[in-house]
Structures are given as C-alpha cells and as structure tokens.
Amino acid sequence: MSNNIESVLKEDRVFEPPTAFVEQATLKPADVDALYKAAADDHQGFWADQAREHITWHTPFEQVLDDSDAPFFKWFADGQLNVSYNCLDRHLESRGDKIAIIFEGDDGGVEHISYRELHARVCRFANALKTQGLGKGDRVVIYLPNVPQAAVAMLACARIGAIHSVVFGGFSAISLRDRIDDASARMLITADGNYRGGKLIPLKETADKALSEGCESIEKVIVLKRADCNANITEGRDMWWSDAVDGQPDQCEPEWVDAEHPLFILYTSGSTGKPKGIQHSSGGYLLGAICTCRWVFDLGDDDVFWCTADVGWVTGHTYITYGPTACGATQVMFEGVPTYPEPDRFWQMVDQHQVSIFYTAPTAIRALMKQGDEYPQRHALDSLKVLGTVGEPINPEAWMWYRRMIGHERCPIIDTWWQTETGAHMITPIASYTPTKPGSATRALPGIAADILDESGAPVTDAHQGGVLVMTKPWPYMLRTIWNDPERYKDTYFGMYDAHTYVAGDSAQRDEQGNFRILGRIDDVVNVAGHRLGTMEVESALVAHEAVAEAAVVSRPHEVKGEAIVAFVILKTDGGSEKLASELRDWVSEQLGAIAKPDEIRFADGLPKTRSGKIMRRLLRTVARGDEVTQDVSTLENPQIIDQLQARGA
Ligand code: WT7
C-alpha cells in the first residue's frame, strides 16, 4: 500500500514567523527551543512538568505514564481533578468578569457571557442533571446547535462526572439512534430547532424519529427552546431546558474524578460500516487542549479567539468548549454559516469582535476564495494575528490567498494536523517559532513522536517517498479506547506494527528540512468538506435500499470540498435512471445525514473484482476521476466491466 504513495508536489516557498508577531508573542523562540529540548531529553518528565504547570489538581499525581497494558495507556492515573473546575472556577477570582464567550446567532444577535455567568449557568445545569438522577459515569447524548448551551451542557456533564457524547446537528435520525444505542445514554439534550443560514433545522423532529425506535436507554430528554417552532413534547419524558434549570442553585460542588475518568465519547467514521466511539480521558485530554492553545496559537489574555467549527466535531470540543476556557481566554462562538446573509460574514465578524486568532477549515477558505476578493476587502481585518486551518489538506493556492487576503502577509498561517483520536494538535507550526510552507503541517509538537514508516516498519528517509504516518510514543491527550470495543481499538490503531506504534490512518512524506506533508488517508475513509466519512458507511446505506444489490463508494478531488463522493451502484433489476439516482442520493442523506450525500451515482452491471472477490477500489478511483486506467487489470475477474464503468460516466 505505502509503496505507491508518492508525491509530486514541489513547494519551495518558506515564510519565517513575522518579526512583529514574534516580538509581541508570549512564547518566545527560546521558550519553544526549551520545550523541544526538555521533551527530547525526558518524554515523561516533560509531560509531567506540563501537567503540573497547566492543570489545577485536586489530588496531585505521582504516576506519570503507565504503559504496562499497552496499547491501553494511562497518564497521571493517581491524580484527581475536575475539568469544569479547570475551565471555570479557577478563573473566577482573577477574571470573573472577563468575557468568556461572545456568541453571535445566525440572525446576527450578539450575547456576551462572562466567566462568572458561564460558571453559574454550568452549575445550574449540572444541578438540573443531578435532579434528573444523573451522576458519575452516566452517558448523556447532546444534539444541539452551535450555541453556548452546548458548551454549558458539556461542561455540566464534566462537572458531575457524566460522560457526554455530542452528535453533530447535521446527522440523521438513524445516525443519532445508533450513537445513543452504542453509548447506552440515559439522557438526550437537544433543541426544538434552530436557524442556520436562515433555514430552520428541526432538531427535535429528527430526535423524535430517532427515539421512536430503539434508544431504550433514554429516560429523559431536555429540550432547549431556540427556534420556537412548536416542537412536540412527550409528557413524562421531555422537559424544557428553562424548566429543568428553574430554581437550581448557581453553585455545584465539582465531582473530583481520576485523571483517566472518561470525559467524553465522540463518534467518528472508520473503515467499517460502524462508527467508532472515540473515548477520551479527563486529565491528559485537558492538558492537550491547554498546551496546544498556548503553544500553537500563542493564545494569551488579550486575545479574542475564534474557532469556526461546530461543537459536534472534535475541533469544537478542544478549541471551543475546553481549550480556550481552560486558558481563561475570550472567544467568539457562531451559530451560522460563512456565506449568510453575505459571503463576508466571517470578515464582518472578525472586525466587529476584534478577533485576533482565527481558526477555520480549508473548505471554507476555498469556498470564500471563490466568492471573490471584494468580500474580505470590505473589512479592515487588522485585529488578526494568527490564522489557522484544520480538517483536511490545504492546497498551496488557498494557503497563499489566506495569507495575502485575510492575513495581509502579517499573520502566520498555521496548518494543524490532528484527528478525533489524537484529541488536539499533533503536527503543526508554532505561530511564533516555526517557518511555514504552503501545504505543509511542518513539525510535530514538543512531546509528540511522529514518524513515517514503510511496510516493514523501517523509517522512510527518502524525502520524495511517502509512507505510513505513525506516533512512536504515547502522548497524554491520545484516545484511550473505542467505547465498547477495545479489540477494535487495538487492531485499528496498533495492529500494523506493535502496541507502542500508533497508526494514524494517513500517509505522509517529509521534505529535506523535516517538514511533514500529509498526503491523505490509507484506509477507506474520505474527507468531504472537512468531514470524515467511511466509504463503507455510505455503501451500507446504499445497499439498505430495496433497489440496490451492491455498491462501492470512492472519492474524487473537488475544488471546494476537497473530496466528492462517487458511488458505483449495481441494481437488483435493470433500470438505472436519473430519477433513481436522485432518490438514492436523498436516501443516503436520510440514512446518514446531508454531509454524506453522494455527488454522483453511476449504475453498472458489475464492479471490478479480483479473482478472490475483492473490489478493486483503486481502479474505481481512477475511473471516478476520469483518469486513464494504467493499472494492471489482468488479475480482474471481469476486465470488460472497466469499459462499461468509464462509458457510463461520460
Ligand atoms: C483526518 C482526521 C482534526 C479535527 C478535524 C478532523 C485529515 C485533519 C489535516 C491537515 C491534512 C488533515 C486527516 C486526518 N486532516 N487535519 N491539517 N492536513 N489532513 O478530524 O474527522 O478526526 O479527521 O482529517 O486525514 O486523519 P477527523
């Protein structure tokens, strides 16, 4: 697999961190040198020092790393803490009146929430959860829009030791139900609905559909009124958020938990049809959120931080709910979309709220770039200091546009590589330190041991050769297991080499200076508009349709979304039509959520298979891209099928 990974891109432009930025930065180059050195000298000692410096412990830890049961690693296992205490209470004395969240709704309404107010809201909601009988270890599914109440609900779970699992509001009823069932959640927290880009998203209606079948573990549903859209309320099971918190005290003693106590489960796609419940810890995860905010973005007390992600993704967990609050920072949270009411919404908000650190996805940058330069040119954008990207590879053209049009050549561009599983940044520039290069995530952070291996497990040293991206040492903020499925955790992440070598699922290469370039996934996972999707999930959805006998899903490059989904479909009986294609696209959207809707459906009589019956996906990718087939097809069971697949795409 890896011997075919070869990159053709040559990129020679290098940008040093701007002098003016370095001069005002909290973290100076000498500090970063010291971090790298300390981490290289003593991996565990380094992380122990960081954990003592950045976390307020209820019971200090003695143990650092326990790797006796690798790959089930434990960090700071005898220490006790509460994550919500670290995000809220410890700031009350020094910055209680500081604004924690500047919230802007889809309709432009703005709300400022101080740390004192956020603390009170979290305590009241935590008390409401307790009143409903929830406690330590219980699972709570959160299906909310990107509004402050989502962060409040997450922090309230953390406060009482309950484990949250946030499901992105764009997921379908079936996806929501599968996640509720897998986690055996006792409670669902949702909203009646909300507006995004002026369009009503009927969350409660979708939630009711999910709850109408399965979801037996759900006892109570708390419903936030956000859209006022006459949502159905089931007596005895459902209650309004406002009623749940009514009369609750604004103090709530935190539940002190072990550092290894699960903070949350977050489902993500893998290479089988079933999503994986990625389980994160309390202590190690929090440490990653704090260190990366401070190092990578140079997040300080005077900054206004804005991560445009939704709390339903890991980016929103780490860089909205937990990281900025644990650092006592001010952040912007936004319910809407970048192009509504106009394609300058982001830039207008940057000026209005004086955002200094802006973090978004390449797909958003590409989409806004297409709208034309006039939109950013309407705004001063002079509060910006650092610009970040995450979620997918950023093409050098978009990188340069971001630097020029948004950063005015004054802001470092931070291409951050990480995953739901890694918890926080892994390979990324440090704003005040690392020379950047378009299309490169540059170097691993201090304390992160990234490498590139070939199939035999030997490090790849040739700068033009790609290989398998791995981490050769555990790090505090890594996932701990897959919920309910420790075997799958072992196989997926540690099955290729050994129990100490984490396999990320991406391929990468390194240039002569040691900068990493991420090449893409090596498993059957695709990345559409920064959202991770398993091709198997889409295939299972397709074959669940009565007309479909077999399906194979691949991706092809897409100008804005990065990748687009192409599905090859074999019908039970003849009769592939435009109408059926459109019905199948809607069907997938209904099964999995709109993000998984295929861009193209191609009907065929068969799929290219090897004599052992394996679908030749590589070949399908070539066909989907419209490229010439140069692969050896002599081992195919049915070589004539290729002509047919190509002809049907024309
Ligand atoms: C996959 C992880 C990290 C939070 C959002 C996505 C791809 C992520 C980059 C980047 C190239 C990237 C990888 C990775 N990816 N960031 N900067 N450059 N690729 O989290 O859904 O867990 O997806 O996204 O393929 O494995 P996720």
GROMACS .gro file of C-alpha atoms in nm, residues 29-30 53 74-75 131 188 231 280 358 365 399 410-411 518 545:
model
   16
   29PRO     CA    1   1.157   3.124   2.023
   30ALA     CA    2   1.392   3.047   2.312
   53GLU     CA    3   0.207   2.375   3.541
   74LYS     CA    4  -0.273   0.564   3.139
   75TRP     CA    5  -0.143   0.911   3.222
  131THR     CA    6  -3.204   1.632   3.993
  188LEU     CA    7  -3.064   1.326   2.542
  231ALA     CA    8  -4.181   2.111   1.877
  280HIS     CA    9  -1.105   1.048   2.577
  358PHE     CA   10  -0.898   3.282   1.362
  365ILE     CA   11  -1.135   2.917   0.274
  399TRP     CA   12  -0.296   2.886   0.169
  410ARG     CA   13   0.135   3.980   0.858
  411CYS     CA   14  -0.012   3.666   1.018
  518ILE     CA   15   0.003   1.491   0.480
  545HIS     CA   16  -3.223   0.050  -0.032
   0.00000   0.00000   0.00000
